[in-house]
Short mmCIF file of C-alpha atoms in Angstrom, two decimals:
data_model
loop_
_atom_site.label_atom_id
_atom_site.label_comp_id
_atom_site.label_asym_id
_atom_site.label_seq_id
_atom_site.Cartn_x
_atom_site.Cartn_y
_atom_site.Cartn_z
CA ILE A 1 -36.81 -36.78 76.10
CA PHE A 2 -37.95 -34.45 78.31
CA SER A 3 -36.22 -33.64 81.49
CA PHE A 4 -37.42 -31.21 83.73
CA SER A 5 -37.73 -29.63 87.34
CA ARG A 6 -39.94 -27.68 88.87
CA PRO A 7 -39.23 -24.69 90.84
CA LYS A 8 -38.68 -24.71 94.02
CA ILE A 9 -40.48 -22.23 96.47
CA MET A 10 -38.76 -19.41 97.95
CA GLU A 11 -40.34 -16.45 100.02
CA ASN A 12 -38.74 -13.60 97.84
CA LYS A 13 -38.34 -15.05 94.87
CA ILE A 14 -40.01 -13.87 91.76
CA TYR A 15 -41.06 -16.49 89.54
CA LEU A 16 -40.46 -15.89 85.36
CA PHE A 17 -43.33 -17.82 82.99
CA ASP A 18 -42.24 -17.20 79.35
CA THR A 19 -45.16 -17.30 76.93
CA THR A 20 -43.46 -16.24 74.16
CA LEU A 21 -44.04 -19.40 72.19
CA ARG A 22 -48.03 -19.28 72.34
CA ASP A 23 -48.51 -15.75 73.43
CA GLY A 24 -46.11 -14.31 71.44
CA GLN A 25 -47.03 -16.47 68.40
CA GLN A 26 -50.69 -14.37 69.04
CA THR A 27 -48.63 -11.42 67.52
CA THR A 28 -49.68 -10.16 63.83
CA GLY A 29 -47.40 -11.72 61.04
CA VAL A 30 -45.39 -13.96 63.49
CA ASN A 31 -45.58 -18.00 62.46
CA PHE A 32 -43.06 -19.93 64.60
CA THR A 33 -41.87 -23.31 62.97
CA VAL A 34 -40.97 -25.64 65.10
CA SER A 35 -37.52 -25.41 64.73
CA ASP A 36 -38.03 -21.58 65.83
CA LYS A 37 -39.69 -22.88 68.58
CA MET A 38 -36.65 -25.40 70.00
CA ILE A 39 -34.31 -22.61 69.37
CA ILE A 40 -36.01 -20.01 71.52
CA ALA A 41 -37.14 -22.65 74.34
CA ASN A 42 -33.37 -24.14 74.62
CA ALA A 43 -32.09 -20.10 74.97
CA LEU A 44 -35.02 -19.50 77.55
CA ASP A 45 -34.01 -22.82 79.32
CA GLU A 46 -30.14 -21.76 79.42
CA LEU A 47 -31.18 -18.03 80.89
CA GLY A 48 -32.87 -19.68 83.82
CA VAL A 49 -36.67 -18.71 82.97
CA ASP A 50 -38.50 -20.59 85.75
CA TYR A 51 -41.25 -21.93 83.14
CA VAL A 52 -41.28 -22.11 79.60
CA GLU A 53 -44.92 -22.60 77.65
CA GLY A 54 -44.58 -24.24 75.13
CA GLY A 55 -47.52 -23.69 73.46
CA TRP A 56 -51.42 -25.94 73.38
CA PRO A 57 -51.43 -29.40 72.36
CA GLY A 58 -53.80 -30.97 70.45
CA ALA A 59 -54.57 -27.32 68.77
CA ASN A 60 -52.59 -27.37 66.12
CA PRO A 61 -49.64 -29.09 63.85
CA THR A 62 -46.98 -27.25 65.20
CA ASP A 63 -47.50 -27.36 68.61
CA ASP A 64 -48.31 -31.19 68.73
CA GLU A 65 -44.99 -31.88 66.58
CA PHE A 66 -42.98 -29.89 69.09
CA PHE A 67 -44.43 -31.12 72.12
CA ASN A 68 -42.97 -34.35 70.79
CA ARG A 69 -39.44 -33.30 70.03
CA ASP A 70 -36.74 -34.64 71.99
CA ILE A 71 -35.56 -31.66 74.18
CA LYS A 72 -33.93 -31.60 77.32
CA PHE A 73 -34.34 -28.98 79.88
CA ASN A 74 -31.84 -27.77 82.77
CA ASN A 75 -33.61 -24.98 84.39
CA SER A 76 -37.00 -24.48 83.11
CA SER A 77 -40.08 -26.32 83.71
CA PHE A 78 -41.81 -27.02 80.53
CA THR A 79 -45.56 -25.81 80.63
CA ALA A 80 -48.83 -27.08 78.48
CA PHE A 81 -51.06 -24.30 77.77
CA GLY A 82 -55.05 -24.90 77.57
CA MET A 83 -58.55 -24.31 78.68
CA THR A 84 -60.90 -26.11 81.59
CA ARG A 85 -62.93 -29.04 80.67
CA ARG A 86 -65.99 -28.03 78.55
CA PRO A 87 -69.61 -27.49 79.93
CA SER A 88 -71.56 -30.76 80.39
CA LYS A 89 -68.07 -32.94 79.96
CA SER A 90 -66.28 -34.69 82.82
CA ALA A 91 -62.79 -33.74 83.60
CA ALA A 92 -61.95 -37.24 83.17
CA ASN A 93 -63.59 -37.67 79.84
CA ASP A 94 -62.67 -34.28 78.49
CA PRO A 95 -60.33 -34.60 75.25
CA GLY A 96 -58.52 -31.07 74.78
CA LEU A 97 -57.57 -31.70 78.88
CA ASN A 98 -56.35 -34.56 78.84
CA THR A 99 -54.34 -33.99 75.89
CA LEU A 100 -52.60 -31.56 78.05
CA ILE A 101 -52.22 -34.13 80.83
CA ASN A 102 -50.71 -36.53 78.74
CA SER A 103 -48.39 -34.62 77.09
CA LYS A 104 -44.23 -34.25 77.61
CA ALA A 105 -44.62 -30.76 80.32
CA THR A 106 -44.52 -31.10 84.09
CA SER A 107 -47.05 -28.44 84.31
CA VAL A 108 -50.40 -27.55 82.79
CA CYS A 109 -51.55 -24.14 82.44
CA LEU A 110 -55.39 -23.83 82.42
CA VAL A 111 -57.25 -20.55 81.38
CA GLY A 112 -60.83 -20.06 82.60
CA LYS A 113 -63.55 -17.27 82.73
CA SER A 114 -63.28 -15.32 86.09
CA SER A 115 -65.70 -12.44 85.37
CA LEU A 116 -69.36 -13.07 86.15
CA PHE A 117 -70.21 -11.06 82.74
CA GLN A 118 -67.96 -13.13 80.65
CA VAL A 119 -69.49 -16.64 81.88
CA THR A 120 -72.99 -15.70 81.73
CA GLU A 121 -72.88 -13.91 78.38
CA ALA A 122 -69.72 -15.19 76.59
CA LEU A 123 -69.86 -18.44 77.56
CA SER A 124 -74.36 -18.51 78.45
CA ILE A 125 -73.37 -21.18 81.14
CA ASP A 126 -74.41 -21.18 85.31
CA LYS A 127 -72.18 -19.48 87.09
CA ASN A 128 -71.72 -22.45 89.52
CA GLU A 129 -70.76 -24.62 86.46
CA ASN A 130 -68.08 -22.11 85.81
CA LEU A 131 -66.94 -22.89 89.09
CA LEU A 132 -67.10 -26.54 88.76
CA MET A 133 -65.37 -26.28 85.02
CA ILE A 134 -62.33 -24.78 87.09
CA SER A 135 -62.40 -27.23 90.19
CA GLU A 136 -62.73 -30.13 88.39
CA SER A 137 -60.42 -29.75 85.73
CA ILE A 138 -57.53 -28.02 88.41
CA LYS A 139 -58.12 -31.75 90.38
CA GLU A 140 -57.77 -33.98 87.10
CA ILE A 141 -54.50 -32.31 86.78
CA THR A 142 -53.32 -32.48 90.38
CA LYS A 143 -53.93 -36.12 90.42
CA LYS A 144 -52.02 -37.11 87.65
CA ASN A 145 -49.24 -35.27 89.31
CA LYS A 146 -48.75 -32.58 87.21
CA GLU A 147 -48.12 -28.94 88.40
CA ALA A 148 -51.62 -26.96 88.04
CA ILE A 149 -51.77 -23.32 87.05
CA PHE A 150 -55.15 -21.12 86.69
CA ASP A 151 -55.17 -18.25 84.24
CA ALA A 152 -57.98 -16.07 85.57
CA GLU A 153 -59.20 -14.58 82.42
CA HIS A 154 -60.86 -11.18 82.35
CA PHE A 155 -59.59 -11.23 86.24
CA PHE A 156 -59.14 -7.52 86.64
CA ASP A 157 -62.77 -6.57 84.37
CA GLY A 158 -64.37 -9.25 86.20
CA PHE A 159 -63.10 -7.86 89.96
CA LYS A 160 -64.52 -4.34 89.07
CA TYR A 161 -68.01 -5.86 87.72
CA ASN A 162 -68.77 -8.44 90.60
CA GLU A 163 -66.21 -8.45 93.14
CA LYS A 164 -66.93 -11.47 95.03
CA TYR A 165 -67.89 -14.03 91.90
CA SER A 166 -63.94 -13.02 90.55
CA ILE A 167 -62.74 -14.40 94.24
CA GLU A 168 -64.55 -17.18 93.85
CA CYS A 169 -63.60 -18.25 90.93
CA LEU A 170 -59.68 -17.86 92.02
CA MET A 171 -60.72 -19.97 95.19
CA ALA A 172 -61.93 -22.56 93.18
CA ALA A 173 -58.90 -23.35 91.50
CA TYR A 174 -56.51 -22.51 94.64
CA GLU A 175 -58.85 -24.91 97.22
CA SER A 176 -58.47 -27.66 93.93
CA GLY A 177 -54.49 -27.55 94.61
CA ALA A 178 -53.56 -25.28 91.65
CA ARG A 179 -50.16 -23.86 92.62
CA TRP A 180 -50.44 -20.49 91.12
CA ILE A 181 -53.59 -18.45 90.55
CA VAL A 182 -52.59 -16.17 87.79
CA LEU A 183 -54.51 -12.79 87.56
CA CYS A 184 -54.99 -11.98 83.47
CA ASP A 185 -55.56 -8.31 82.62
CA THR A 186 -56.79 -9.67 79.46
CA ASN A 187 -57.67 -6.35 77.60
CA GLY A 188 -55.19 -4.70 78.94
CA GLY A 189 -56.83 -1.59 79.74
CA THR A 190 -55.95 -1.52 83.63
CA LEU A 191 -53.35 1.00 85.44
CA PRO A 192 -50.91 0.16 87.92
CA ASN A 193 -52.77 1.96 90.42
CA GLU A 194 -56.08 -0.48 90.26
CA ILE A 195 -53.61 -3.32 89.65
CA PHE A 196 -51.86 -2.56 92.96
CA GLU A 197 -55.20 -1.99 94.61
CA ILE A 198 -56.81 -5.00 93.70
CA VAL A 199 -53.97 -7.50 94.03
CA SER A 200 -53.46 -6.46 97.31
CA LYS A 201 -57.39 -7.73 97.98
CA VAL A 202 -56.74 -10.76 96.29
CA THR A 203 -53.39 -11.62 98.53
CA LYS A 204 -55.86 -11.26 101.75
CA GLU A 205 -57.41 -14.14 100.21
CA ILE A 206 -54.69 -16.70 98.67
CA PRO A 207 -51.15 -16.20 99.83
CA GLY A 208 -49.04 -14.08 97.05
CA LYS A 209 -46.84 -16.87 96.54
CA ASN A 210 -49.47 -18.40 95.03
CA ILE A 211 -50.58 -15.30 92.58
CA GLY A 212 -49.45 -14.19 89.16
CA ILE A 213 -49.91 -11.68 87.05
CA HIS A 214 -50.21 -11.57 83.39
CA ALA A 215 -50.26 -7.97 81.89
CA HIS A 216 -51.43 -7.00 78.03
CA ASN A 217 -49.82 -3.63 76.99
CA ASP A 218 -52.44 -2.13 75.41
CA THR A 219 -51.89 1.24 77.64
CA GLU A 220 -48.28 0.68 77.78
CA ASN A 221 -48.22 -0.27 80.92
CA ALA A 222 -47.68 -4.37 81.08
CA VAL A 223 -43.93 -3.85 82.51
CA ALA A 224 -45.53 -1.25 84.79
CA ASN A 225 -48.30 -2.91 85.90
CA SER A 226 -46.75 -6.28 86.55
CA LEU A 227 -44.17 -4.37 89.01
CA ALA A 228 -47.15 -2.84 90.70
CA ALA A 229 -48.73 -6.92 91.12
CA ILE A 230 -45.17 -7.75 92.74
CA ASN A 231 -45.58 -4.95 94.84
CA ALA A 232 -48.80 -5.76 95.70
CA GLY A 233 -47.49 -9.25 96.84
CA ALA A 234 -47.68 -11.29 93.29
CA LYS A 235 -44.67 -13.76 93.04
CA GLN A 236 -45.09 -14.80 89.32
CA ILE A 237 -44.69 -12.27 86.48
CA GLN A 238 -45.66 -13.67 82.65
CA GLY A 239 -44.63 -12.56 79.99
CA THR A 240 -43.03 -12.48 76.44
CA ILE A 241 -39.29 -11.91 74.83
CA ASN A 242 -39.46 -8.39 73.22
CA GLY A 243 -43.53 -7.69 74.78
CA LEU A 244 -44.69 -10.06 71.70
CA GLY A 245 -48.08 -10.83 71.20
CA GLU A 246 -51.76 -9.85 70.60
CA ARG A 247 -52.69 -6.25 69.74
CA CYS A 248 -50.24 -4.38 71.70
CA GLY A 249 -48.17 -7.37 73.08
CA ASN A 250 -47.39 -8.39 76.58
CA ALA A 251 -45.42 -7.55 79.26
CA ASN A 252 -41.78 -7.30 78.09
CA LEU A 253 -39.19 -9.83 79.87
CA ILE A 254 -36.45 -8.51 78.49
CA SER A 255 -37.18 -5.14 80.22
CA LEU A 256 -38.41 -6.92 83.53
CA ILE A 257 -35.85 -9.09 83.98
CA PRO A 258 -32.83 -6.52 84.11
CA THR A 259 -35.18 -4.30 86.39
CA LEU A 260 -35.98 -6.97 88.78
CA VAL A 261 -32.48 -8.43 88.97
CA LEU A 262 -30.62 -5.15 89.11
CA LYS A 263 -33.40 -2.30 90.15
CA THR A 264 -35.48 -4.76 93.49
CA ASP A 265 -34.19 -6.73 96.08
CA TYR A 266 -36.15 -9.33 94.63
CA LYS A 267 -34.77 -12.97 94.25
CA THR A 268 -34.87 -14.61 90.78
CA ASN A 269 -33.90 -17.82 89.08
CA ILE A 270 -31.49 -15.48 86.65
CA ASN A 271 -28.35 -14.13 88.62
CA LYS A 272 -26.15 -11.33 87.27
CA ASP A 273 -23.92 -13.27 85.56
CA LYS A 274 -26.65 -14.26 83.06
CA LEU A 275 -27.98 -10.81 82.59
CA SER A 276 -24.93 -10.55 79.79
CA ASP A 277 -27.42 -13.12 77.44
CA ILE A 278 -30.11 -10.74 77.54
CA THR A 279 -29.51 -8.58 74.69
CA LYS A 280 -28.26 -11.76 72.95
CA LEU A 281 -31.98 -13.22 73.43
CA SER A 282 -33.89 -10.37 72.45
CA ARG A 283 -31.87 -10.15 68.87
CA LEU A 284 -31.98 -13.78 68.42
CA VAL A 285 -35.66 -13.61 68.61
CA ASP A 286 -35.96 -10.92 66.03
CA GLU A 287 -33.55 -12.84 63.95
CA ILE A 288 -35.72 -15.83 63.92
CA LEU A 289 -38.79 -13.62 62.90
CA ASN A 290 -36.76 -12.05 60.21
CA ALA A 291 -37.57 -8.49 61.84
CA PRO A 292 -35.12 -5.50 62.54
CA SER A 293 -34.65 -5.41 65.91
CA LYS A 294 -36.08 -2.21 67.89
CA LYS A 295 -32.91 0.39 68.08
CA GLN A 296 -34.68 2.47 71.31
CA SER A 297 -35.53 -0.81 73.44
CA PRO A 298 -34.84 -0.81 76.72
CA TYR A 299 -31.68 -2.39 77.90
CA VAL A 300 -30.80 -4.24 74.68
CA GLY A 301 -31.64 -1.77 71.72
CA GLU A 302 -28.94 -0.53 69.73
CA TYR A 303 -29.51 3.05 71.06
CA ALA A 304 -30.26 2.42 74.55
CA PHE A 305 -26.80 3.66 75.64
CA SER A 306 -25.98 5.63 72.48
CA HIS A 307 -25.11 9.40 73.26
CA LYS A 308 -25.16 12.07 70.52
CA GLY A 309 -22.44 14.60 70.37
CA GLY A 310 -22.51 17.64 73.04
CA LEU A 311 -23.10 17.99 76.68
CA HIS A 312 -24.37 14.43 76.81
CA ALA A 313 -21.34 12.93 74.91
CA SER A 314 -18.74 15.06 77.12
CA ALA A 315 -20.17 14.02 80.24
CA VAL A 316 -20.51 10.30 79.77
CA GLU A 317 -17.05 10.08 78.75
CA LYS A 318 -15.77 11.30 82.09
CA ASN A 319 -18.86 9.65 84.15
CA PRO A 320 -20.87 6.98 82.27
CA GLU A 321 -23.02 6.81 85.12
CA THR A 322 -24.60 10.52 84.63
CA TYR A 323 -26.60 9.57 81.64
CA GLU A 324 -26.43 5.80 81.63
CA HIS A 325 -28.65 4.17 84.38
CA ILE A 326 -26.77 1.27 84.08
CA ASN A 327 -23.27 -0.44 82.88
CA PRO A 328 -24.24 -1.60 79.33
CA ALA A 329 -21.95 -4.44 79.44
CA ILE A 330 -24.46 -6.05 82.74
CA VAL A 331 -27.24 -7.11 80.00
CA GLY A 332 -24.58 -7.84 76.96
CA ASN A 333 -24.94 -4.39 75.44
CA SER A 334 -22.02 -1.33 74.85
CA ARG A 335 -22.03 2.26 74.78
CA ASN A 336 -22.27 4.04 70.91
CA VAL A 337 -22.85 -0.12 69.92
CA ILE A 338 -18.97 -0.52 69.67
CA ILE A 339 -18.42 -4.10 71.37
CA SER A 340 -14.98 -3.86 72.89
CA ASP A 341 -12.62 -6.62 72.00
CA GLN A 342 -12.56 -8.34 75.58
CA ALA A 343 -16.32 -8.22 75.34
CA GLY A 344 -16.07 -10.21 72.07
CA LYS A 345 -13.31 -12.00 72.64
CA SER A 346 -15.48 -13.59 75.61
CA ASN A 347 -18.30 -14.53 73.43
CA LEU A 348 -15.98 -16.25 71.09
CA ILE A 349 -14.25 -18.39 73.42
CA THR A 350 -17.74 -19.31 75.07
CA GLN A 351 -19.03 -20.53 71.73
CA LEU A 352 -15.24 -22.56 70.85
CA ASN A 353 -15.63 -24.09 74.23
CA LYS A 354 -19.44 -25.52 72.86
CA MET A 355 -17.60 -26.72 70.17
CA SER A 356 -14.28 -28.10 71.98
CA ILE A 357 -11.94 -25.86 70.48
CA ASN A 358 -9.07 -24.61 72.11
CA LEU A 359 -7.05 -22.02 70.59
CA SER A 360 -4.24 -19.61 71.06
CA ASP A 361 -4.66 -16.19 72.07
CA ASP A 362 -3.29 -14.85 68.38
CA LYS A 363 -5.65 -17.68 66.92
CA ILE A 364 -8.70 -16.09 68.43
CA ASN A 365 -7.74 -12.61 67.95
CA ASN A 366 -7.36 -13.40 64.25
CA ILE A 367 -11.17 -15.32 64.12
CA LEU A 368 -12.59 -12.52 66.22
CA ARG A 369 -11.25 -9.64 63.47
CA ILE A 370 -12.31 -12.04 60.69
CA ILE A 371 -15.60 -12.28 62.33
CA LYS A 372 -16.19 -8.42 63.09
CA GLU A 373 -15.49 -8.27 59.20
CA LYS A 374 -18.02 -10.19 58.47
CA GLU A 375 -20.39 -8.74 60.52
CA SER A 376 -19.66 -4.85 59.07
CA GLU A 377 -20.53 -6.98 55.65
CA GLY A 378 -23.82 -8.01 57.39
CA PHE A 379 -23.46 -11.37 58.35
CA SER A 380 -24.67 -12.05 62.01
CA TYR A 381 -23.79 -15.53 63.61
CA ASP A 382 -26.44 -15.45 66.52
CA THR A 383 -28.84 -17.53 64.97
CA ALA A 384 -26.49 -19.15 62.29
CA LEU A 385 -24.21 -21.17 64.44
CA ALA A 386 -23.46 -23.96 61.72
CA SER A 387 -22.12 -21.05 59.60
CA PHE A 388 -19.90 -19.68 62.43
CA GLU A 389 -18.33 -23.38 62.93
CA VAL A 390 -17.88 -23.63 59.10
CA LEU A 391 -15.90 -20.52 59.85
CA VAL A 392 -13.78 -21.29 62.49
CA ARG A 393 -13.01 -24.73 61.57
CA LYS A 394 -12.11 -23.50 58.30
CA GLU A 395 -9.69 -21.20 59.73
CA ILE A 396 -7.87 -23.65 62.03
CA GLY A 397 -7.73 -26.24 59.08
CA GLU A 398 -10.30 -28.52 60.40
CA ILE A 399 -12.25 -28.41 57.24
CA VAL A 400 -11.44 -28.21 53.89
CA ASP A 401 -13.40 -27.91 50.98
CA PHE A 402 -15.27 -31.37 50.06
CA TYR A 403 -15.82 -29.88 46.34
CA THR A 404 -14.95 -26.48 44.16
CA LEU A 405 -17.69 -24.40 42.71
CA GLN A 406 -16.53 -23.42 39.32
CA LYS A 407 -19.65 -21.65 38.07
CA PHE A 408 -23.91 -21.68 38.25
CA ARG A 409 -26.25 -20.42 36.12
CA VAL A 410 -29.87 -20.10 37.11
CA THR A 411 -32.62 -19.22 34.85
CA ASP A 412 -36.50 -18.37 35.12
CA GLU A 413 -39.27 -19.52 32.85
CA ARG A 414 -42.50 -18.09 32.85
CA ARG A 415 -45.02 -19.88 30.50
CA TRP A 416 -48.72 -21.38 30.24
CA ASN A 417 -47.78 -25.10 30.63
CA ALA A 418 -50.70 -27.80 28.14
CA LYS A 419 -53.24 -27.62 30.85
CA GLY A 420 -53.62 -23.14 30.22
CA GLN A 421 -51.86 -22.82 33.50
CA LEU A 422 -49.74 -20.15 34.28
CA ILE A 423 -46.40 -21.37 35.71
CA THR A 424 -43.02 -20.24 36.66
CA GLU A 425 -40.09 -22.76 36.70
CA SER A 426 -36.43 -22.13 37.68
CA GLU A 427 -33.51 -24.23 36.29
CA ALA A 428 -30.31 -24.04 37.44
CA THR A 429 -26.80 -25.66 35.84
CA ILE A 430 -23.70 -26.46 38.10
CA ASN A 431 -20.34 -26.86 37.31
CA VAL A 432 -17.89 -28.53 40.55
CA HIS A 433 -15.11 -29.92 40.91
CA VAL A 434 -15.18 -32.59 42.99
CA ALA A 435 -12.62 -35.73 44.18
CA ASP A 436 -10.30 -35.24 40.97
CA GLU A 437 -13.51 -34.92 39.03
CA GLU A 438 -15.66 -32.33 36.50
CA ARG A 439 -19.04 -32.37 37.23
CA MET A 440 -22.06 -30.45 35.55
CA THR A 441 -25.86 -30.87 36.40
CA VAL A 442 -28.99 -29.52 35.99
CA GLY A 443 -31.60 -29.00 38.61
CA VAL A 444 -35.08 -27.79 38.21
CA GLY A 445 -37.01 -26.25 41.33
CA ASN A 446 -39.85 -24.18 41.98
CA GLY A 447 -37.73 -21.38 42.45
CA PRO A 448 -34.03 -20.78 42.03
CA VAL A 449 -32.67 -22.12 45.20
CA ASN A 450 -34.47 -25.03 45.25
CA ALA A 451 -32.91 -25.16 41.29
CA ILE A 452 -29.60 -24.97 42.45
CA ASP A 453 -30.11 -27.56 45.41
CA SER A 454 -31.06 -29.84 43.28
CA ALA A 455 -28.27 -29.91 40.76
CA LEU A 456 -25.79 -29.68 43.48
CA ARG A 457 -27.08 -32.75 44.94
CA LYS A 458 -27.43 -34.58 41.62
CA ALA A 459 -22.76 -33.22 41.78
CA LEU A 460 -22.17 -34.59 45.12
CA ILE A 461 -24.61 -37.50 45.73
CA SER A 462 -21.99 -40.20 44.47
CA PHE A 463 -19.66 -39.08 46.39
CA TYR A 464 -21.66 -37.63 49.88
CA PRO A 465 -24.38 -40.25 49.83
CA THR A 466 -25.72 -39.10 53.10
CA LEU A 467 -26.72 -36.20 51.65
CA LYS A 468 -30.05 -37.98 50.53
CA ASN A 469 -31.10 -37.25 54.12
CA LEU A 470 -30.07 -33.22 53.87
CA LYS A 471 -33.45 -31.20 54.25
CA LEU A 472 -33.74 -27.58 53.74
CA THR A 473 -36.46 -26.84 56.20
CA ASP A 474 -36.80 -22.70 56.53
CA PHE A 475 -35.57 -20.04 54.29
CA LYS A 476 -35.47 -16.38 55.27
CA VAL A 477 -34.56 -13.14 53.47
CA MET A 478 -33.64 -9.95 55.05
CA ILE A 479 -32.96 -6.68 53.65
CA LEU A 480 -29.82 -5.04 55.32
CA SER A 481 -29.71 -1.71 53.26
CA SER A 482 -33.33 -0.93 52.26
CA ASP A 483 -32.11 2.66 51.06
CA LYS A 484 -30.67 1.15 48.53
CA GLY A 485 -33.48 -0.42 46.72
CA THR A 486 -33.46 -3.18 44.53
CA GLY A 487 -29.69 -2.92 45.25
CA ALA A 488 -29.29 -3.51 48.73
CA VAL A 489 -27.72 -6.35 50.04
CA THR A 490 -29.67 -8.89 51.76
CA ARG A 491 -29.03 -11.39 54.47
CA VAL A 492 -30.46 -14.96 53.79
CA LEU A 493 -31.13 -18.13 56.72
CA ILE A 494 -31.34 -21.42 55.74
CA GLU A 495 -32.44 -23.66 58.44
CA SER A 496 -31.56 -27.62 57.68
CA THR A 497 -32.14 -30.80 59.45
CA ASP A 498 -31.31 -34.62 58.69
CA ASP A 499 -32.31 -38.15 59.71
CA SER A 500 -30.02 -37.79 62.58
CA ASN A 501 -32.32 -35.25 64.39
CA ARG A 502 -29.83 -32.75 63.87
CA HIS A 503 -30.85 -29.18 63.28
CA TRP A 504 -28.52 -26.37 62.36
CA THR A 505 -28.81 -22.47 60.62
CA THR A 506 -26.69 -21.10 58.31
CA ILE A 507 -26.15 -17.70 56.73
CA GLY A 508 -25.17 -15.73 53.40
CA VAL A 509 -24.72 -12.46 52.73
CA SER A 510 -24.72 -10.80 49.45
CA PRO A 511 -26.12 -7.82 47.17
CA ASN A 512 -27.17 -10.79 44.95
CA ILE A 513 -29.98 -12.73 46.93
CA ILE A 514 -28.79 -15.80 44.80
CA ASP A 515 -25.22 -15.72 45.57
CA ALA A 516 -26.52 -14.97 49.01
CA SER A 517 -28.82 -18.41 48.77
CA TYR A 518 -26.11 -20.23 47.58
CA ASN A 519 -23.81 -19.36 50.69
CA ALA A 520 -25.72 -20.18 52.86
CA ILE A 521 -26.72 -23.72 50.90
CA TYR A 522 -22.66 -24.44 50.75
CA ASP A 523 -22.12 -23.76 54.52
CA SER A 524 -25.18 -26.34 55.18
CA ILE A 525 -23.82 -28.86 53.27
CA THR A 526 -20.08 -28.38 54.63
CA TYR A 527 -21.64 -28.49 57.98
CA LYS A 528 -23.57 -31.98 57.63
CA LEU A 529 -20.64 -33.49 55.87
CA PHE A 530 -17.81 -32.72 58.34
CA HIS A 531 -20.22 -33.74 61.53
CA ASP A 532 -21.28 -37.01 59.23
CA LEU A 533 -17.30 -37.77 58.62
CA LYS A 534 -17.14 -37.26 62.65
CA SER A 535 -19.66 -39.62 63.86
#
């Protein structure tokens, strides 16, 4: 069941609105699964972002399923995105608008045209009809006790084209009860000085506590434009994790959040203590997208606090503030990307507490040593917490092997079938030792990983019947040492679920992709069986 609270209004507070799950998904090559969305949404809520825009319910099956998932927010207001009622439709009878209102979200963000040129040329409707579309849609939302947010699309270009009409669009939303009027630099072409000037004019018509900014990064100014807008009186910033978004992306919240907290007098819902999660969040999204993190990203990049030998390195050793604008530990990063034992131990203890595990310092240090050895081999447990849990519980003796693999063999055959179709089939043979018995089984699949999974289940299902409802829902491969060509080390991430609504991710690393895949499957099975026995 969804559980949300609306952000409290504070005079000097900047409200953060994350649109990664919608705007971020418009990035070329990005396609979040429902599981991806759940992981990111929970991480944003834990950080303390005020609004999490989940997507557009009714627009596609992924967003529909996500909005129907069981999820609880403690800090964030869950927001549905959509558009105003259609021309010639009443707000009460518009199916798209009603889908938003009837969703589990507590806030609804509507996009509507605020440029006279766009209204007459793109929509080809009367300018007064557009104003009615805005006002009637906002009223319909507030009538159903939902918080209404209006995204004024093409606002800055529209303001330059016809200032009077663009303001009329904003007033139509504001006077109809919209909590937020968000000024959108839709094509990303407005510069910071223009943003400041125009937002300053808008705040003479509408209070700044009701104004937001939505900046695109087409001139590499999205972060600067967002800061210019709040300096002109706006109180909400919309953006995405790592600046994801169509074309050149959106305002990067990973840069904006620490800048607001550390370098301005504005208040946010994210206190300084939570900033240490920023680097982790940035890399979490990269892991989900199977993309390498940008090494020179401000605050969170591997090179953000890296110093090459010479005068800089020498000076940093004595006076770090000489070449570092903040202490890297504040944002969860480190100098020269060398994670200190203390920082590593703190992260480990946090995860152990979540698993209700209390250990002595000696055992914690030993586990920390093992994890660092694994990370040097290419493992990354940020997104594969199930593998992390299996590793820890095995190390402290809480998990014993449910079976022992003797050997496996996988073959692929590419051939023409009886219908004259060219097909490729995989076959896996597995030998395991389970419950004092030897089992050999054969499985076939549409790929080697599927074939191994099939054969393994056949061998184990009679001993562990709950494996019938284990599903492998996603499979991702990342090359870790591309300089080695086809001999590169590969990292495999496997997402799993079962009929108890548990979702977990496991990892395998090996120069052999099949071996890495098997290791991730092994951890997934082990994690499930352990929790099945506990419940």
